[in-house]
PDB file of C-alpha atoms in Angstrom:
ATOM      1  CA  UNK A   1    -111.344 -22.184   1.323  1.00 59.00           C
ATOM      2  CA  UNK A   2    -111.745 -19.002   3.349  1.00 62.00           C
ATOM      3  CA  UNK A   3    -113.023 -15.857   1.694  1.00 71.00           C
ATOM      4  CA  UNK A   4    -111.320 -13.517   4.153  1.00 64.00           C
ATOM      5  CA  UNK A   5    -107.786 -13.559   5.496  1.00 62.00           C
ATOM      6  CA  UNK A   6    -107.166 -11.732   8.749  1.00 68.00           C
ATOM      7  CA  UNK A   7    -103.460 -11.425   9.428  1.00 71.00           C
ATOM      8  CA  UNK A   8    -102.400 -10.999  13.021  1.00 82.00           C
ATOM      9  CA  UNK A   9    -101.141  -7.532  13.918  1.00 85.00           C
ATOM     10  CA  UNK A  10     -98.853  -6.348  16.658  1.00 91.00           C
ATOM     11  CA  UNK A  11    -100.683  -4.417  19.369  1.00 92.00           C
ATOM     12  CA  UNK A  12     -99.669  -0.964  20.531  1.00 94.00           C
ATOM     13  CA  UNK A  13     -98.941  -2.421  23.972  1.00 95.00           C
ATOM     14  CA  UNK A  14     -96.538  -4.987  22.490  1.00 96.00           C
ATOM     15  CA  UNK A  15     -94.908  -2.249  20.395  1.00 97.00           C
ATOM     16  CA  UNK A  16     -94.303  -0.175  23.527  1.00 97.00           C
ATOM     17  CA  UNK A  17     -92.744  -3.203  25.261  1.00 97.00           C
ATOM     18  CA  UNK A  18     -90.478  -3.708  22.260  1.00 98.00           C
ATOM     19  CA  UNK A  19     -89.529  -0.048  22.249  1.00 98.00           C
ATOM     20  CA  UNK A  20     -88.643  -0.150  25.952  1.00 99.00           C
ATOM     21  CA  UNK A  21     -86.386  -3.168  25.351  1.00 99.00           C
ATOM     22  CA  UNK A  22     -84.736  -1.364  22.431  1.00 99.00           C
ATOM     23  CA  UNK A  23     -84.126   1.700  24.595  1.00 99.00           C
ATOM     24  CA  UNK A  24     -82.607  -0.453  27.349  1.00 99.00           C
ATOM     25  CA  UNK A  25     -80.255  -2.128  24.856  1.00 99.00           C
ATOM     26  CA  UNK A  26     -79.317   1.180  23.207  1.00 99.00           C
ATOM     27  CA  UNK A  27     -78.485   2.663  26.606  1.00 99.00           C
ATOM     28  CA  UNK A  28     -76.471  -0.440  27.516  1.00 99.00           C
ATOM     29  CA  UNK A  29     -74.299  -0.087  24.403  1.00 99.00           C
ATOM     30  CA  UNK A  30     -74.175   3.711  24.675  1.00 98.00           C
ATOM     31  CA  UNK A  31     -75.783   4.551  21.331  1.00 98.00           C
ATOM     32  CA  UNK A  32     -78.964   6.669  21.214  1.00 98.00           C
ATOM     33  CA  UNK A  33     -81.370   5.311  18.607  1.00 98.00           C
ATOM     34  CA  UNK A  34     -84.348   6.104  16.472  1.00 99.00           C
ATOM     35  CA  UNK A  35     -86.710   3.172  16.978  1.00 99.00           C
ATOM     36  CA  UNK A  36     -89.604   2.470  14.627  1.00 99.00           C
ATOM     37  CA  UNK A  37     -92.172  -0.283  14.973  1.00 99.00           C
ATOM     38  CA  UNK A  38     -94.683  -1.084  12.242  1.00 98.00           C
ATOM     39  CA  UNK A  39     -97.628  -3.466  12.175  1.00 96.00           C
ATOM     40  CA  UNK A  40     -98.280  -6.223   9.630  1.00 94.00           C
ATOM     41  CA  UNK A  41     -99.830  -3.673   7.258  1.00 93.00           C
ATOM     42  CA  UNK A  42     -96.554  -1.697   7.255  1.00 94.00           C
ATOM     43  CA  UNK A  43     -98.058   1.267   9.103  1.00 95.00           C
ATOM     44  CA  UNK A  44     -96.086   2.995  11.828  1.00 97.00           C
ATOM     45  CA  UNK A  45     -97.386   1.822  15.185  1.00 96.00           C
ATOM     46  CA  UNK A  46     -94.824   3.362  17.540  1.00 98.00           C
ATOM     47  CA  UNK A  47     -91.752   5.578  17.239  1.00 99.00           C
ATOM     48  CA  UNK A  48     -89.109   6.732  19.723  1.00 98.00           C
ATOM     49  CA  UNK A  49     -86.258   9.141  19.116  1.00 98.00           C
ATOM     50  CA  UNK A  50     -83.832   8.934  21.983  1.00 98.00           C
ATOM     51  CA  UNK A  51     -82.031  12.143  22.980  1.00 98.00           C
ATOM     52  CA  UNK A  52     -78.914  12.377  20.837  1.00 98.00           C
ATOM     53  CA  UNK A  53     -80.169  10.105  18.058  1.00 98.00           C
ATOM     54  CA  UNK A  54     -79.360  11.392  14.579  1.00 98.00           C
ATOM     55  CA  UNK A  55     -82.155  13.454  13.056  1.00 97.00           C
ATOM     56  CA  UNK A  56     -81.216  12.151   9.625  1.00 96.00           C
ATOM     57  CA  UNK A  57     -81.873   8.588  10.801  1.00 97.00           C
ATOM     58  CA  UNK A  58     -85.580   9.027  11.591  1.00 98.00           C
ATOM     59  CA  UNK A  59     -86.787   8.056   8.115  1.00 97.00           C
ATOM     60  CA  UNK A  60     -84.132   5.356   7.879  1.00 97.00           C
ATOM     61  CA  UNK A  61     -85.443   3.620  11.016  1.00 98.00           C
ATOM     62  CA  UNK A  62     -89.038   3.840   9.787  1.00 98.00           C
ATOM     63  CA  UNK A  63     -88.089   2.501   6.369  1.00 97.00           C
ATOM     64  CA  UNK A  64     -86.049  -0.351   7.856  1.00 98.00           C
ATOM     65  CA  UNK A  65     -89.158  -1.492   9.742  1.00 98.00           C
ATOM     66  CA  UNK A  66     -91.301  -1.010   6.608  1.00 97.00           C
ATOM     67  CA  UNK A  67     -88.917  -3.115   4.510  1.00 96.00           C
ATOM     68  CA  UNK A  68     -88.499  -5.881   7.085  1.00 97.00           C
ATOM     69  CA  UNK A  69     -92.263  -6.299   7.505  1.00 97.00           C
ATOM     70  CA  UNK A  70     -93.090  -5.919   3.827  1.00 94.00           C
ATOM     71  CA  UNK A  71     -90.439  -8.316   2.567  1.00 92.00           C
ATOM     72  CA  UNK A  72     -90.720 -10.616   5.586  1.00 94.00           C
ATOM     73  CA  UNK A  73     -86.954 -10.662   6.033  1.00 94.00           C
ATOM     74  CA  UNK A  74     -84.259  -8.733   7.875  1.00 96.00           C
ATOM     75  CA  UNK A  75     -82.973  -5.766   5.897  1.00 95.00           C
ATOM     76  CA  UNK A  76     -79.438  -7.153   6.162  1.00 93.00           C
ATOM     77  CA  UNK A  77     -80.173  -9.930   3.632  1.00 86.00           C
ATOM     78  CA  UNK A  78     -80.331  -7.475   0.730  1.00 79.00           C
ATOM     79  CA  UNK A  79     -76.981  -5.692   1.139  1.00 77.00           C
ATOM     80  CA  UNK A  80     -74.889  -6.904  -1.836  1.00 76.00           C
ATOM     81  CA  UNK A  81     -77.952  -7.974  -3.828  1.00 75.00           C
ATOM     82  CA  UNK A  82     -79.009  -4.385  -4.548  1.00 74.00           C
ATOM     83  CA  UNK A  83     -75.560  -3.109  -5.491  1.00 75.00           C
ATOM     84  CA  UNK A  84     -74.661  -2.716  -9.188  1.00 78.00           C
ATOM     85  CA  UNK A  85     -74.261  -6.174 -10.690  1.00 80.00           C
ATOM     86  CA  UNK A  86     -76.306  -7.788  -7.918  1.00 79.00           C
ATOM     87  CA  UNK A  87     -79.363  -9.929  -8.680  1.00 78.00           C
ATOM     88  CA  UNK A  88     -81.736  -7.316  -7.251  1.00 75.00           C
ATOM     89  CA  UNK A  89     -79.933  -4.181  -8.442  1.00 78.00           C
ATOM     90  CA  UNK A  90     -82.293  -1.223  -8.266  1.00 73.00           C
ATOM     91  CA  UNK A  91     -84.640  -2.807  -5.727  1.00 76.00           C
ATOM     92  CA  UNK A  92     -83.594  -0.126  -3.247  1.00 74.00           C
ATOM     93  CA  UNK A  93     -85.404   2.455  -5.383  1.00 77.00           C
ATOM     94  CA  UNK A  94     -88.708   0.587  -5.148  1.00 76.00           C
ATOM     95  CA  UNK A  95     -91.606   1.651  -2.957  1.00 79.00           C
ATOM     96  CA  UNK A  96     -90.882   5.316  -3.643  1.00 80.00           C
ATOM     97  CA  UNK A  97     -87.357   4.899  -2.300  1.00 78.00           C
ATOM     98  CA  UNK A  98     -88.479   3.390   1.000  1.00 84.00           C
ATOM     99  CA  UNK A  99     -86.743   0.040   0.483  1.00 83.00           C
ATOM    100  CA  UNK A 100     -83.820  -0.226   2.926  1.00 87.00           C
ATOM    101  CA  UNK A 101     -80.955  -2.663   2.545  1.00 83.00           C
ATOM    102  CA  UNK A 102     -78.892  -1.517   5.526  1.00 91.00           C
ATOM    103  CA  UNK A 103     -78.983  -3.870   8.521  1.00 95.00           C
ATOM    104  CA  UNK A 104     -81.176  -2.920  11.461  1.00 98.00           C
ATOM    105  CA  UNK A 105     -84.669  -3.889  10.301  1.00 98.00           C
ATOM    106  CA  UNK A 106     -86.038  -7.178  11.655  1.00 99.00           C
ATOM    107  CA  UNK A 107     -89.491  -8.704  11.182  1.00 98.00           C
ATOM    108  CA  UNK A 108     -91.441  -9.981  14.180  1.00 97.00           C
ATOM    109  CA  UNK A 109     -92.582 -13.484  13.248  1.00 96.00           C
ATOM    110  CA  UNK A 110     -95.162 -15.355  15.323  1.00 93.00           C
ATOM    111  CA  UNK A 111     -96.140 -18.881  14.298  1.00 90.00           C
ATOM    112  CA  UNK A 112     -94.710 -18.287  10.835  1.00 92.00           C
ATOM    113  CA  UNK A 113     -96.616 -15.049  10.290  1.00 92.00           C
ATOM    114  CA  UNK A 114     -95.104 -11.556  10.214  1.00 95.00           C
ATOM    115  CA  UNK A 115     -97.052  -9.446  12.714  1.00 95.00           C
ATOM    116  CA  UNK A 116     -94.842  -6.377  12.486  1.00 96.00           C
ATOM    117  CA  UNK A 117     -91.220  -5.274  12.401  1.00 98.00           C
ATOM    118  CA  UNK A 118     -88.689  -3.112  14.180  1.00 99.00           C
ATOM    119  CA  UNK A 119     -86.223  -0.754  12.538  1.00 99.00           C
ATOM    120  CA  UNK A 120     -83.451   1.035  14.398  1.00 99.00           C
ATOM    121  CA  UNK A 121     -80.965   3.583  13.132  1.00 98.00           C
ATOM    122  CA  UNK A 122     -78.175   5.878  14.336  1.00 97.00           C
ATOM    123  CA  UNK A 123     -75.433   3.376  15.167  1.00 98.00           C
ATOM    124  CA  UNK A 124     -73.463   1.019  12.973  1.00 97.00           C
ATOM    125  CA  UNK A 125     -75.470  -1.642  11.130  1.00 97.00           C
ATOM    126  CA  UNK A 126     -74.400  -4.172  13.789  1.00 98.00           C
ATOM    127  CA  UNK A 127     -75.521  -1.873  16.625  1.00 99.00           C
ATOM    128  CA  UNK A 128     -78.824  -1.122  14.905  1.00 99.00           C
ATOM    129  CA  UNK A 129     -79.425  -4.862  14.492  1.00 98.00           C
ATOM    130  CA  UNK A 130     -78.525  -5.598  18.115  1.00 99.00           C
ATOM    131  CA  UNK A 131     -81.003  -3.003  19.359  1.00 99.00           C
ATOM    132  CA  UNK A 132     -83.777  -4.136  16.992  1.00 99.00           C
ATOM    133  CA  UNK A 133     -83.231  -7.756  18.018  1.00 99.00           C
ATOM    134  CA  UNK A 134     -83.672  -6.815  21.681  1.00 99.00           C
ATOM    135  CA  UNK A 135     -87.115  -5.450  20.823  1.00 99.00           C
ATOM    136  CA  UNK A 136     -88.071  -8.520  18.793  1.00 99.00           C
ATOM    137  CA  UNK A 137     -86.925 -10.795  21.628  1.00 98.00           C
ATOM    138  CA  UNK A 138     -88.991  -8.818  24.153  1.00 98.00           C
ATOM    139  CA  UNK A 139     -92.164  -9.157  22.063  1.00 97.00           C
ATOM    140  CA  UNK A 140     -91.642 -12.886  21.521  1.00 96.00           C
ATOM    141  CA  UNK A 141     -91.004 -13.414  25.239  1.00 96.00           C
ATOM    142  CA  UNK A 142     -94.159 -11.451  26.089  1.00 95.00           C
ATOM    143  CA  UNK A 143     -96.212 -13.594  23.696  1.00 92.00           C
ATOM    144  CA  UNK A 144     -94.659 -16.758  25.136  1.00 92.00           C
ATOM    145  CA  UNK A 145     -95.629 -15.663  28.657  1.00 91.00           C
ATOM    146  CA  UNK A 146     -99.201 -14.923  27.561  1.00 87.00           C
ATOM    147  CA  UNK A 147     -99.562 -18.360  26.012  1.00 81.00           C
ATOM    148  CA  UNK A 148     -98.061 -20.149  29.012  1.00 78.00           C
ATOM    149  CA  UNK A 149    -100.365 -18.604  31.610  1.00 65.00           C
ATOM    150  CA  UNK A 150    -102.736 -21.176  33.088  1.00 64.00           C
ATOM    151  CA  UNK A 151    -106.332 -20.847  31.938  1.00 57.00           C
ATOM    152  CA  UNK A 152    -108.810 -20.806  34.829  1.00 54.00           C
TER     153      UNK A 152
END
């Protein structure tokens, strides 16, 4: 049994690639976004606020990424569960109020391990999710390309 566990972490370069993909998607759908990317330790790695993105959504985007990475699940899975009468009622007040249950936070999972997460906010929950997913897809494609390069 190992004495030390070293989880993989998203690099700043990969976070910037994800952010660029999120920006492209946000521009394509016409919704400026706040885009937050955290590493596996839940720390903010990269943040973008597009011109016109809601100032009140900055913390929401960051907390969506925090929740998705920390709970290893998209923020959308908690919606009704945290409402009164739900099985996880009150969970949204955990972590000093940082827990987000609004869609738009998606973990980045590589070989079964969460290496980071993306949270987007300003649009509807569906738009936020669409933009976050574009960033996740870009990171996974980048990793796939790195692993498929021939070794000389």
